[in-house]
mmCIF file of C-alpha atoms in Angstrom:
data_model
loop_
_atom_site.group_PDB
_atom_site.id
_atom_site.type_symbol
_atom_site.label_atom_id
_atom_site.label_comp_id
_atom_site.label_asym_id
_atom_site.label_seq_id
_atom_site.Cartn_x
_atom_site.Cartn_y
_atom_site.Cartn_z
ATOM 1 C CA MET A 1 -41.642 94.564 1.789
ATOM 2 C CA ARG A 2 -39.078 91.703 0.237
ATOM 3 C CA PHE A 3 -38.459 88.749 2.379
ATOM 4 C CA THR A 4 -35.211 87.018 1.419
ATOM 5 C CA LYS A 5 -35.226 82.879 1.304
ATOM 6 C CA ARG A 6 -32.562 81.350 2.696
ATOM 7 C CA ALA A 7 -31.372 77.759 1.831
ATOM 8 C CA PHE A 8 -28.640 75.591 3.427
ATOM 9 C CA THR A 9 -25.403 75.671 1.254
ATOM 10 C CA LEU A 10 -24.273 72.115 0.191
ATOM 11 C CA SER A 11 -21.418 72.104 3.068
ATOM 12 C CA GLU A 12 -23.867 72.150 5.461
ATOM 13 C CA VAL A 13 -26.071 69.407 4.199
ATOM 14 C CA LEU A 14 -22.804 67.435 3.247
ATOM 15 C CA ILE A 15 -22.029 67.835 7.409
ATOM 16 C CA THR A 16 -25.424 67.296 8.850
ATOM 17 C CA LEU A 17 -25.425 64.087 5.989
ATOM 18 C CA GLY A 18 -21.956 63.136 7.289
ATOM 19 C CA ILE A 19 -23.306 63.272 11.359
ATOM 20 C CA ILE A 20 -26.489 61.057 10.123
ATOM 21 C CA GLY A 21 -24.165 58.532 9.094
ATOM 22 C CA VAL A 22 -21.919 58.133 11.381
ATOM 23 C CA ILE A 23 -24.907 57.936 13.618
ATOM 24 C CA ALA A 24 -26.243 55.569 12.486
ATOM 25 C CA ALA A 25 -23.356 53.865 12.023
ATOM 26 C CA ILE A 26 -23.081 53.231 16.152
ATOM 27 C CA THR A 27 -26.463 52.346 16.267
ATOM 28 C CA ILE A 28 -27.884 50.267 14.021
ATOM 29 C CA PRO A 29 -25.438 47.593 14.774
ATOM 30 C CA MET A 30 -26.333 47.864 18.814
ATOM 31 C CA LEU A 31 -30.055 47.663 17.636
ATOM 32 C CA MET A 32 -29.098 44.634 15.809
ATOM 33 C CA THR A 33 -27.581 42.922 18.418
ATOM 34 C CA LYS A 34 -30.023 43.466 21.113
ATOM 35 C CA TYR A 35 -32.718 42.295 18.911
ATOM 36 C CA TYR A 36 -31.025 38.351 18.271
ATOM 37 C CA GLU A 37 -30.368 37.941 21.433
ATOM 38 C CA LYS A 38 -33.936 38.895 22.292
ATOM 39 C CA ARG A 39 -34.981 36.125 19.742
ATOM 40 C CA THR A 40 -32.936 33.716 20.522
ATOM 41 C CA VAL A 41 -33.368 33.878 24.555
ATOM 42 C CA ASN A 42 -37.559 33.981 23.774
ATOM 43 C CA GLN A 43 -36.614 30.986 20.487
ATOM 44 C CA LEU A 44 -34.637 29.391 23.869
ATOM 45 C CA ARG A 45 -37.622 29.662 25.991
ATOM 46 C CA GLU A 46 -40.299 28.277 23.797
ATOM 47 C CA THR A 47 -38.179 25.301 22.831
ATOM 48 C CA GLN A 48 -37.493 24.134 26.357
ATOM 49 C CA SER A 49 -41.769 24.538 26.641
ATOM 50 C CA ILE A 50 -42.007 22.085 23.878
ATOM 51 C CA LEU A 51 -39.385 19.805 24.827
ATOM 52 C CA ALA A 52 -40.737 19.299 28.136
ATOM 53 C CA GLN A 53 -44.614 19.083 27.224
ATOM 54 C CA ALA A 54 -43.468 16.617 24.175
ATOM 55 C CA VAL A 55 -41.670 14.738 27.408
ATOM 56 C CA ARG A 56 -44.398 14.635 29.743
ATOM 57 C CA MET A 57 -47.311 13.466 27.263
ATOM 58 C CA SER A 58 -44.718 11.094 26.040
ATOM 59 C CA GLU A 59 -44.350 9.193 29.887
ATOM 60 C CA GLU A 60 -48.238 9.473 30.056
ATOM 61 C CA GLU A 61 -48.148 7.364 27.137
ATOM 62 C CA TYR A 62 -44.764 4.950 27.271
ATOM 63 C CA GLY A 63 -43.868 5.419 31.156
ATOM 64 C CA ASP A 64 -41.187 6.903 32.248
ATOM 65 C CA ALA A 65 -38.214 8.478 29.987
ATOM 66 C CA ASP A 66 -35.937 6.376 32.377
ATOM 67 C CA THR A 67 -37.478 2.990 31.070
ATOM 68 C CA TRP A 68 -37.465 4.525 27.133
ATOM 69 C CA THR A 69 -33.856 2.486 26.055
ATOM 70 C CA THR A 70 -32.041 0.070 27.854
ATOM 71 C CA GLU A 71 -29.283 0.975 24.833
ATOM 72 C CA TYR A 72 -27.005 3.963 26.026
ATOM 73 C CA TRP A 73 -25.446 6.578 24.445
ATOM 74 C CA SER A 74 -26.073 4.715 20.840
ATOM 75 C CA LYS A 75 -27.912 4.937 17.375
ATOM 76 C CA LYS A 76 -30.148 2.772 18.548
ATOM 77 C CA GLY A 77 -30.931 4.824 22.023
ATOM 78 C CA ALA A 78 -31.402 8.057 20.333
ATOM 79 C CA GLU A 79 -33.728 5.694 17.927
ATOM 80 C CA ASP A 80 -35.919 4.803 20.622
ATOM 81 C CA ILE A 81 -36.128 8.063 22.441
ATOM 82 C CA ALA A 82 -37.237 9.584 18.659
ATOM 83 C CA THR A 83 -39.874 6.208 18.615
ATOM 84 C CA LYS A 84 -41.397 7.491 21.880
ATOM 85 C CA LEU A 85 -41.174 10.899 21.591
ATOM 86 C CA LYS A 86 -41.890 12.565 18.146
ATOM 87 C CA ALA A 87 -45.493 12.021 18.174
ATOM 88 C CA SER A 88 -45.856 15.024 20.833
ATOM 89 C CA LEU A 89 -43.399 17.664 18.721
ATOM 90 C CA LYS A 90 -44.507 19.418 15.806
ATOM 91 C CA ILE A 91 -41.549 18.564 13.363
ATOM 92 C CA ALA A 92 -40.473 20.181 10.071
ATOM 93 C CA THR A 93 -37.680 18.368 9.098
ATOM 94 C CA ASP A 94 -36.691 15.070 10.413
ATOM 95 C CA CYS A 95 -33.561 14.006 9.271
ATOM 96 C CA GLY A 96 -33.019 10.895 12.125
ATOM 97 C CA VAL A 97 -29.719 9.740 13.158
ATOM 98 C CA SER A 98 -27.484 11.053 10.158
ATOM 99 C CA ASP A 99 -27.742 14.140 8.410
ATOM 100 C CA THR A 100 -25.433 13.825 6.085
ATOM 101 C CA LYS A 101 -26.559 16.476 4.225
ATOM 102 C CA ASN A 102 -26.753 19.189 7.026
ATOM 103 C CA SER A 103 -30.603 19.808 6.563
ATOM 104 C CA CYS A 104 -31.003 20.495 10.530
ATOM 105 C CA ILE A 105 -27.749 20.825 11.930
ATOM 106 C CA LYS A 106 -24.057 22.370 10.707
ATOM 107 C CA LYS A 107 -21.794 19.889 11.475
ATOM 108 C CA THR A 108 -19.102 21.811 12.916
ATOM 109 C CA TYR A 109 -20.023 23.728 15.754
ATOM 110 C CA LEU A 110 -17.486 26.552 17.801
ATOM 111 C CA ARG A 111 -17.182 26.855 21.797
ATOM 112 C CA ARG A 112 -17.731 29.903 23.175
ATOM 113 C CA ASN A 113 -13.953 30.726 23.578
ATOM 114 C CA SER A 114 -14.148 30.460 19.136
ATOM 115 C CA GLN A 115 -12.241 26.692 19.481
ATOM 116 C CA LYS A 116 -13.814 23.754 17.132
ATOM 117 C CA HIS A 117 -16.381 21.579 19.215
ATOM 118 C CA ASP A 118 -14.352 18.034 18.798
ATOM 119 C CA VAL A 119 -18.009 15.850 18.210
ATOM 120 C CA ASN A 120 -19.742 16.135 14.550
ATOM 121 C CA TYR A 121 -23.247 15.754 15.417
ATOM 122 C CA ALA A 122 -24.282 16.104 12.261
ATOM 123 C CA THR A 123 -22.994 12.629 10.929
ATOM 124 C CA ASP A 124 -22.750 11.154 14.924
ATOM 125 C CA THR A 125 -25.351 8.520 15.250
ATOM 126 C CA ARG A 126 -25.380 8.409 18.337
ATOM 127 C CA TYR A 127 -27.605 11.580 18.078
ATOM 128 C CA TYR A 128 -30.866 11.985 16.843
ATOM 129 C CA LYS A 129 -31.685 15.443 14.842
ATOM 130 C CA ILE A 130 -34.670 17.317 14.153
ATOM 131 C CA VAL A 131 -35.959 20.760 13.045
ATOM 132 C CA LEU A 132 -39.240 22.288 14.937
ATOM 133 C CA LEU A 133 -41.968 24.547 13.412
ATOM 134 C CA ASN A 134 -40.444 27.034 15.069
ATOM 135 C CA GLY A 135 -37.082 26.769 13.396
ATOM 136 C CA THR A 136 -35.146 24.951 16.056
ATOM 137 C CA ALA A 137 -33.015 22.554 15.411
ATOM 138 C CA VAL A 138 -33.129 19.958 18.330
ATOM 139 C CA TRP A 139 -30.841 17.047 18.876
ATOM 140 C CA TRP A 140 -30.555 13.837 21.181
ATOM 141 C CA LYS A 141 -28.909 11.465 22.761
ATOM 142 C CA ALA A 142 -29.793 8.675 25.150
ATOM 143 C CA THR A 143 -27.358 8.961 28.432
ATOM 144 C CA ASP A 144 -24.569 7.090 28.839
ATOM 145 C CA GLN A 145 -24.896 4.790 32.098
ATOM 146 C CA SER A 146 -22.442 7.231 34.303
ATOM 147 C CA GLU A 147 -25.028 10.189 33.310
ATOM 148 C CA ARG A 148 -28.091 7.564 34.007
ATOM 149 C CA ARG A 149 -26.729 7.300 37.863
ATOM 150 C CA LYS A 150 -26.602 10.360 38.647
ATOM 151 C CA GLY A 151 -30.133 11.221 37.617
ATOM 152 C CA SER A 152 -30.057 12.746 33.234
ATOM 153 C CA TYR A 153 -31.744 10.225 30.641
ATOM 154 C CA ILE A 154 -31.661 12.511 27.781
ATOM 155 C CA GLU A 155 -29.776 15.189 26.804
ATOM 156 C CA PHE A 156 -30.730 17.833 24.380
ATOM 157 C CA PHE A 157 -29.263 20.279 22.350
ATOM 158 C CA VAL A 158 -30.581 23.546 20.914
ATOM 159 C CA ASP A 159 -29.688 25.253 18.243
ATOM 160 C CA THR A 160 -32.100 28.060 17.811
ATOM 161 C CA ASN A 161 -31.568 29.136 14.817
ATOM 162 C CA GLY A 162 -30.824 25.821 12.781
ATOM 163 C CA VAL A 163 -27.822 25.967 10.553
ATOM 164 C CA ASN A 164 -27.701 29.488 10.394
ATOM 165 C CA PRO A 165 -24.654 30.991 12.278
ATOM 166 C CA PRO A 166 -22.484 31.655 14.231
ATOM 167 C CA ASN A 167 -23.352 27.976 15.883
ATOM 168 C CA THR A 168 -21.869 28.356 18.641
ATOM 169 C CA TRP A 169 -22.164 27.522 22.242
ATOM 170 C CA GLY A 170 -23.268 30.047 24.296
ATOM 171 C CA LYS A 171 -24.828 32.098 21.566
ATOM 172 C CA ASP A 172 -27.682 29.727 19.883
ATOM 173 C CA LEU A 173 -26.376 26.223 21.023
ATOM 174 C CA PHE A 174 -27.394 25.572 24.170
ATOM 175 C CA VAL A 175 -28.341 21.929 25.923
ATOM 176 C CA PHE A 176 -30.697 20.752 28.230
ATOM 177 C CA SER A 177 -30.611 17.500 30.555
ATOM 178 C CA TYR A 178 -34.337 15.355 31.282
ATOM 179 C CA GLU A 179 -34.346 14.129 34.630
ATOM 180 C CA ASN A 180 -36.642 13.093 37.564
ATOM 181 C CA GLU A 181 -37.040 16.864 38.334
ATOM 182 C CA GLY A 182 -37.817 17.644 34.814
ATOM 183 C CA LEU A 183 -35.738 19.443 32.176
ATOM 184 C CA ARG A 184 -33.456 20.737 33.307
ATOM 185 C CA PRO A 185 -30.494 23.704 31.496
ATOM 186 C CA PHE A 186 -27.043 22.972 31.600
ATOM 187 C CA GLY A 187 -24.995 25.574 33.475
ATOM 188 C CA ALA A 188 -26.716 25.549 36.919
ATOM 189 C CA PRO A 189 -24.686 26.163 39.823
ATOM 190 C CA ASN A 190 -24.154 22.636 41.314
ATOM 191 C CA SER A 191 -24.189 21.250 37.895
ATOM 192 C CA VAL A 192 -21.382 19.443 36.006
ATOM 193 C CA TYR A 193 -20.524 22.656 33.961
ATOM 194 C CA PRO A 194 -21.586 25.327 36.394
ATOM 195 C CA TYR A 195 -22.238 28.997 34.457
ATOM 196 C CA LYS A 196 -19.856 30.742 35.870
ATOM 197 C CA ASN A 197 -17.059 28.590 34.780
ATOM 198 C CA HIS A 198 -18.755 27.317 31.561
ATOM 199 C CA CYS A 199 -20.886 30.346 30.375
ATOM 200 C CA LEU A 200 -19.358 33.807 31.685
ATOM 201 C CA PRO A 201 -15.907 34.135 31.049
ATOM 202 C CA THR A 202 -14.880 34.978 27.449
ATOM 203 C CA ASN A 203 -12.396 31.778 27.052
ATOM 204 C CA SER A 204 -15.126 29.165 28.536
ATOM 205 C CA THR A 205 -16.669 26.550 26.271
ATOM 206 C CA GLY A 206 -20.112 28.046 27.156
ATOM 207 C CA TYR A 207 -21.401 24.718 28.109
ATOM 208 C CA GLY A 208 -23.375 26.462 30.932
ATOM 209 C CA CYS A 209 -25.059 29.168 29.014
ATOM 210 C CA ALA A 210 -28.813 28.022 28.720
ATOM 211 C CA TYR A 211 -28.713 28.208 32.853
ATOM 212 C CA TRP A 212 -28.003 32.094 33.016
ATOM 213 C CA VAL A 213 -30.223 33.209 29.749
ATOM 214 C CA LEU A 214 -33.152 31.472 30.925
ATOM 215 C CA THR A 215 -32.581 32.922 34.933
ATOM 216 C CA THR A 216 -31.209 35.982 33.748
ATOM 217 C CA GLN A 217 -33.886 36.376 30.415
ATOM 218 C CA ASN A 218 -30.622 37.901 28.799
ATOM 219 C CA MET A 219 -27.040 37.587 27.395
ATOM 220 C CA SER A 220 -25.274 39.468 29.104
ATOM 221 C CA TYR A 221 -22.123 38.018 29.234
ATOM 222 C CA LEU A 222 -21.447 38.068 25.312
ATOM 223 C CA HIS A 223 -20.827 42.070 25.836
#
């Protein structure tokens, strides 16, 4: 008895490959986006823990953070904080108050609404810049007198992937305020930048996204 071997025709193979290609084109970007967002959430959580622990350790040696400097929102203020804080951090790169080579952070950041942010953090000497061993860029400032009266003493800016894009508030840039009750993410409902106004809307600044990300453990506002 003879058996007839049946093979796929060239057109059938091409159609199958085309279908696979279409499916891949749809699913791979979605998977990459999910991976990026999960990594960002985890990186932000880890960095929040690192900074909170570092401030607590430094306070044990130097006293409460509100006494670390009397120079508010200034080069001296940022450097005073660095003197107290750096020993408690694992630092990969220390750029000081002027990062002219953009070794730690980018000079241009975008708001969530795609508008250019009006501060060049890299060269503004009121901010001290470092990169942690986990790859996160962190810079801080000593808050001004009006912010201190509200109980905020240090503001920490966190770029979860350093100089790499997108360099955008709410995507890889988030902010924390160190207050009497600890390290508080920007965006709390009763704060200056509540997430409902400064994160969720597409045309918002993105200043309040840290609270949403850490509370919900997702970045669903981007979709």
